[in-house]
CSV table of C-alpha atoms in Angstrom, one decimal:
chain,number,residue,atom,x,y,z
A,12,MET,CA,59.2,76.9,103.1
A,13,THR,CA,59.1,77.8,99.4
A,14,VAL,CA,62.3,79.2,97.9
A,15,ASN,CA,61.4,82.3,95.9
A,16,GLU,CA,62.6,82.7,92.3
A,17,GLU,CA,65.0,85.6,93.1
A,18,LEU,CA,66.9,83.4,95.6
A,19,LYS,CA,66.9,80.5,93.2
A,20,GLU,CA,68.6,82.6,90.6
A,21,THR,CA,71.1,83.9,93.3
A,22,LEU,CA,72.0,80.5,94.2
A,23,ARG,CA,72.3,79.2,90.6
A,24,ALA,CA,74.5,82.1,89.7
A,25,LEU,CA,76.8,81.5,92.6
A,26,ALA,CA,77.0,77.8,91.8
A,27,ASP,CA,77.9,78.5,88.2
A,28,ALA,CA,80.6,81.0,89.3
A,29,TYR,CA,82.3,78.6,92.0
A,30,GLU,CA,82.0,75.1,90.6
A,31,THR,CA,84.9,75.4,88.4
A,32,ALA,CA,88.2,73.7,88.4
A,33,ASP,CA,89.8,76.6,90.2
A,34,PHE,CA,87.6,75.6,93.2
A,35,SER,CA,90.0,72.8,94.1
A,36,ALA,CA,92.9,75.2,94.8
A,37,GLY,CA,93.4,75.1,98.6
A,38,ASP,CA,90.6,72.9,99.0
A,39,PRO,CA,90.6,69.2,100.1
A,40,SER,CA,89.1,68.3,96.8
A,41,CYS,CA,92.5,69.1,95.4
A,42,VAL,CA,93.5,65.5,95.9
A,43,LEU,CA,90.9,64.1,93.8
A,44,LYS,CA,92.8,64.7,90.5
A,45,ARG,CA,96.1,63.5,91.9
A,46,TYR,CA,95.6,60.0,90.8
A,47,ALA,CA,94.5,58.5,87.4
A,48,ASP,CA,93.9,55.1,88.9
A,49,ARG,CA,90.4,54.8,90.4
A,50,ALA,CA,91.2,52.7,93.4
A,51,ASP,CA,93.9,55.3,94.3
A,52,ALA,CA,91.7,58.3,93.8
A,53,GLU,CA,88.9,56.8,96.0
A,54,ALA,CA,91.2,55.7,98.8
A,55,ALA,CA,93.0,59.1,98.7
A,56,ALA,CA,89.6,60.9,98.8
A,57,PHE,CA,88.5,59.0,101.8
A,58,ILE,CA,91.5,59.7,103.8
A,59,ALA,CA,91.4,63.3,102.7
A,60,ALA,CA,87.8,63.8,103.7
A,61,MET,CA,88.2,62.3,107.1
A,62,LEU,CA,91.0,64.7,108.0
A,63,SER,CA,89.2,67.7,106.5
A,64,PHE,CA,88.4,69.9,109.5
A,65,GLY,CA,90.1,72.8,111.2
A,66,ARG,CA,92.6,75.0,109.4
A,67,ARG,CA,92.9,74.1,105.7
A,68,GLU,CA,96.7,74.7,105.6
A,69,GLN,CA,97.1,72.3,108.6
A,70,PHE,CA,95.0,69.5,107.5
A,71,LEU,CA,96.2,69.6,103.9
A,72,LYS,CA,99.8,69.4,105.1
A,73,LYS,CA,98.9,66.2,107.0
A,74,ILE,CA,96.9,64.6,104.0
A,75,CYS,CA,99.8,65.4,101.7
A,76,HIS,CA,102.2,63.7,104.1
A,77,ILE,CA,100.2,60.5,104.1
A,78,LEU,CA,99.7,60.6,100.3
A,79,ASP,CA,103.5,61.1,99.8
A,80,LEU,CA,104.3,58.0,101.9
A,81,SER,CA,101.8,55.9,100.0
A,82,ASP,CA,103.2,57.0,96.5
A,83,LYS,CA,106.5,55.4,97.5
A,84,ALA,CA,104.7,52.1,97.6
A,85,GLY,CA,102.9,52.5,94.3
A,86,GLY,CA,99.9,54.6,95.4
A,87,PRO,CA,97.3,54.7,98.2
A,88,ALA,CA,95.4,51.5,97.2
A,89,GLU,CA,98.5,49.3,97.1
A,90,TRP,CA,100.0,51.0,100.2
A,91,LEU,CA,96.9,50.0,102.2
A,92,ARG,CA,96.2,46.7,100.6
A,93,SER,CA,99.9,45.5,101.3
A,94,GLY,CA,99.9,46.8,104.8
A,95,ARG,CA,103.0,48.9,104.0
A,96,TYR,CA,101.6,51.7,106.2
A,97,GLU,CA,102.6,49.6,109.2
A,98,THR,CA,106.1,50.2,108.6
A,99,ASP,CA,105.9,53.6,106.9
A,100,PHE,CA,103.6,55.5,109.3
A,101,ILE,CA,105.6,55.7,112.3
A,102,PRO,CA,105.4,58.6,114.8
A,103,PRO,CA,108.5,60.2,116.3
A,104,GLY,CA,109.9,57.9,119.1
A,105,ALA,CA,107.2,55.4,118.1
A,106,GLU,CA,104.7,56.9,120.5
A,107,TYR,CA,101.5,55.7,118.8
A,108,GLU,CA,99.3,57.6,121.2
A,109,ALA,CA,100.9,60.8,120.1
A,110,LYS,CA,98.6,63.1,118.1
A,111,PHE,CA,98.9,63.1,114.5
A,112,TYR,CA,96.3,65.8,113.8
A,113,ARG,CA,94.2,67.5,116.4
A,114,PHE,CA,92.6,64.9,118.6
A,115,TYR,CA,93.5,61.9,116.3
A,116,SER,CA,96.6,59.9,117.3
A,117,TYR,CA,98.8,57.8,115.0
A,118,ALA,CA,97.0,54.8,116.5
A,119,ASP,CA,93.8,56.2,115.4
A,120,MET,CA,95.1,56.6,112.0
A,121,LEU,CA,96.4,53.1,111.8
A,122,ASP,CA,92.9,51.9,112.8
A,123,LEU,CA,91.5,53.7,109.7
A,124,PHE,CA,94.3,52.4,107.4
A,125,SER,CA,93.5,48.7,108.7
A,126,ALA,CA,89.8,49.2,108.1
A,127,LEU,CA,90.6,50.4,104.5
A,128,ARG,CA,92.9,47.5,104.0
A,129,ARG,CA,90.2,45.0,104.9
A,130,ILE,CA,87.8,46.6,102.5
A,131,LEU,CA,90.4,46.7,99.7
A,132,GLN,CA,91.3,43.0,100.2
A,133,CYS,CA,87.6,42.3,99.5
A,134,ALA,CA,87.1,44.6,96.5
A,135,ASP,CA,89.1,46.3,93.8
A,136,THR,CA,87.9,49.8,94.9
A,137,LEU,CA,85.9,51.4,97.7
A,138,GLY,CA,83.0,52.0,95.2
A,139,SER,CA,82.7,48.4,94.3
A,140,TYR,CA,82.7,47.2,97.8
A,141,PHE,CA,80.1,49.8,98.9
A,142,GLU,CA,78.0,49.1,95.9
A,143,LYS,CA,77.7,45.5,97.0
A,144,GLU,CA,77.1,46.4,100.7
A,145,TYR,CA,74.4,48.9,100.0
A,146,GLY,CA,72.7,46.5,97.6
A,147,ARG,CA,72.7,44.0,100.5
A,148,VAL,CA,71.2,46.5,102.9
A,149,CYS,CA,68.5,47.6,100.3
A,150,ALA,CA,67.6,43.9,99.8
A,151,GLU,CA,67.3,43.4,103.5
A,152,CYS,CA,65.0,46.5,103.6
A,153,VAL,CA,62.7,45.3,100.8
A,154,GLN,CA,62.5,41.9,102.6
A,155,ALA,CA,61.7,43.6,105.9
A,156,CYS,CA,58.9,45.6,104.1
A,157,GLY,CA,57.3,42.4,103.1
A,158,CYS,CA,57.0,41.3,106.6
A,159,SER,CA,55.7,44.6,107.8
A,160,ARG,CA,52.7,46.8,107.2
A,161,THR,CA,54.9,49.9,107.6
A,162,PRO,CA,57.0,50.8,104.4
A,163,GLN,CA,60.5,51.2,105.3
A,164,ARG,CA,62.9,53.5,103.4
A,165,PRO,CA,66.5,52.1,102.9
A,166,PRO,CA,69.1,53.9,105.0
A,167,HIS,CA,71.2,56.6,103.6
A,168,LEU,CA,74.3,55.4,102.0
A,169,ALA,CA,76.2,57.3,104.6
A,170,GLU,CA,75.1,54.8,107.3
A,171,THR,CA,76.6,52.0,105.3
A,172,VAL,CA,79.9,53.7,104.9
A,173,SER,CA,80.0,54.6,108.7
A,174,ARG,CA,79.1,50.9,109.6
A,175,ALA,CA,82.2,49.7,107.6
A,176,PHE,CA,84.4,51.8,110.0
A,177,CYS,CA,82.8,50.8,113.2
A,178,GLY,CA,85.4,51.4,115.9
A,179,CYS,CA,87.4,53.8,113.9
A,180,ALA,CA,87.6,57.1,115.8
A,181,VAL,CA,88.6,59.1,112.7
A,182,VAL,CA,85.2,58.2,110.9
A,183,PRO,CA,82.1,60.0,112.1
A,184,GLN,CA,79.4,57.8,113.6
A,185,GLY,CA,75.9,58.4,114.8
A,186,LYS,CA,72.5,58.9,113.1
A,187,ASN,CA,71.9,62.3,114.8
A,188,SER,CA,75.3,63.8,113.7
A,189,ALA,CA,75.5,65.7,110.3
A,190,ASN,CA,78.5,63.5,109.5
A,191,LYS,CA,79.8,66.4,107.2
A,192,ARG,CA,83.0,64.6,106.2
A,193,ILE,CA,81.3,61.5,105.0
A,194,HIS,CA,78.8,63.5,103.0
A,195,MET,CA,81.6,65.5,101.5
A,196,PHE,CA,83.2,62.2,100.5
A,197,LEU,CA,80.0,61.0,98.9
A,198,ARG,CA,79.5,64.2,97.1
A,199,TRP,CA,83.0,63.6,95.5
A,200,MET,CA,82.1,60.1,94.6
A,201,VAL,CA,78.6,60.6,93.3
A,202,ARG,CA,78.1,63.8,91.7
A,203,ARG,CA,78.6,63.6,87.8
A,204,ASP,CA,79.7,66.0,85.1
A,205,SER,CA,81.4,68.3,87.6
A,206,PRO,CA,84.9,70.0,87.2
A,207,VAL,CA,85.4,69.2,90.9
A,208,ASP,CA,83.6,66.0,91.8
A,209,LEU,CA,84.6,62.6,90.5
A,210,GLY,CA,81.2,61.0,89.9
A,211,PHE,CA,82.7,57.4,89.9
A,212,TRP,CA,79.7,55.9,91.7
A,213,GLN,CA,77.3,55.9,88.9
A,214,TRP,CA,75.1,53.3,90.8
A,215,TYR,CA,73.9,55.9,93.4
A,216,SER,CA,71.8,58.9,92.4
A,217,PRO,CA,73.0,62.5,93.2
A,218,ALA,CA,69.5,63.2,94.2
A,219,GLU,CA,69.8,61.2,97.3
A,220,LEU,CA,72.9,62.9,98.5
A,221,LEU,CA,72.7,65.1,101.7
A,222,ILE,CA,74.5,68.5,101.9
A,223,PRO,CA,77.8,68.3,103.7
A,224,LEU,CA,76.8,70.4,106.7
A,225,ASP,CA,79.2,72.5,108.8
A,226,THR,CA,79.1,75.7,110.7
A,227,HIS,CA,79.8,77.8,107.8
A,228,VAL,CA,77.0,76.3,105.6
A,229,VAL,CA,74.5,76.6,108.6
A,230,GLN,CA,75.5,80.4,108.9
A,231,GLU,CA,75.2,81.2,105.2
A,232,SER,CA,71.9,79.3,105.1
A,233,VAL,CA,70.4,81.3,107.9
A,234,LYS,CA,71.5,84.6,106.3
A,235,LEU,CA,69.5,83.5,103.2
A,236,GLY,CA,66.5,82.3,105.1
A,237,LEU,CA,67.1,78.7,104.0
A,238,LEU,CA,67.3,77.7,107.6
A,239,PRO,CA,65.8,79.1,110.8
A,240,GLU,CA,68.3,80.7,113.3
A,241,SER,CA,67.9,78.2,115.9
A,242,CYS,CA,69.3,75.3,113.6
A,243,ALA,CA,72.1,73.1,114.9
A,244,GLY,CA,74.5,71.1,112.9
A,245,THR,CA,72.6,67.9,113.1
A,246,ALA,CA,71.4,65.3,110.5
A,247,LYS,CA,67.9,66.7,110.7
A,248,THR,CA,69.2,70.2,109.8
A,249,ALA,CA,71.2,68.6,106.9
A,250,ALA,CA,68.1,66.8,105.6
A,251,LEU,CA,66.0,70.0,105.9
A,252,LEU,CA,68.5,72.1,104.0
A,253,THR,CA,68.9,69.4,101.3
A,254,GLU,CA,65.1,69.4,100.8
A,255,ARG,CA,65.2,73.1,100.3
A,256,LEU,CA,68.0,73.0,97.9
A,257,LYS,CA,66.0,70.4,95.9
A,258,GLN,CA,63.6,73.2,95.0
A,259,VAL,CA,66.5,74.8,93.1
A,260,TRP,CA,68.3,71.5,92.0
A,261,PRO,CA,65.9,68.6,92.2
A,262,ASP,CA,68.3,66.0,90.8
A,263,ASP,CA,71.4,67.5,92.4
A,264,PRO,CA,70.9,69.3,95.6
A,265,CYS,CA,74.5,69.3,96.6
A,266,ARG,CA,75.3,71.7,93.9
A,267,GLY,CA,74.1,74.1,96.5
A,268,ASP,CA,77.3,73.4,98.4
A,269,PHE,CA,79.3,75.4,95.8
A,270,ALA,CA,76.7,78.3,96.0
A,271,LEU,CA,76.9,78.6,99.8
A,272,PHE,CA,80.7,78.4,99.7
A,273,GLY,CA,80.6,81.3,97.1
A,274,LEU,CA,78.2,83.4,99.1
A,275,GLY,CA,80.8,83.3,101.9
A,276,VAL,CA,83.7,84.3,99.5
A,277,ASP,CA,81.8,87.1,98.1
A,278,GLU,CA,81.0,88.4,101.6
A,279,GLY,CA,84.6,88.2,102.5
A,280,VAL,CA,85.6,90.3,99.5
A,281,ARG,CA,83.2,93.1,100.3
């Protein structure tokens, strides 16, 4: 499919209108500018991204609860690195299998915090850890290509991130899943010169990002003809939509995330 010029202009106008500092009001990206320290900002962003599903007012309340606890220990990075969460994050009645948010229990959240702790004990920031890990994965891929007649493309960064949290129920896994929350986190970390996204991870190209795909994004994309009606929320669909958005923004396809969000807002106003 070729995206026509009229649709390109519509998408660009929507992105221009909605990729502003005001976008973060009531959005999980509101936590991104809460911390000046990079290690704190990245840790807070990852926790926020993993809980960003369901009703916004509900998951934002849960995110803020965790960050408020961490601030008493000097910020999210120190809270995690020191293991302070083990004494701070206690459910009522110490029932750790009780639900913290939706189908995730307090025990599930502690597993997430422990995985983040292991990372932050190995590196100053999540970004520096994943830069090293992704570099290792790419080097292994290059080596494998040297032993094979079939060229191999390095796996997407999202796979490296997921693998670091193997066994954590809170972190999406699986190559066939759209893994929206991980891709949203990567958008925050990688996209540059944005009033919303942080752009800390200069070592990864925004052109390689995949669109954070959820039901809303699929619905709006179908309305615009960017996706066929039969599309499901899978990794394959996310890759297809990203390729079509690259016709509008070759070096920054995830700018389309703001355009599709804006389209939904405009329709809601009418």
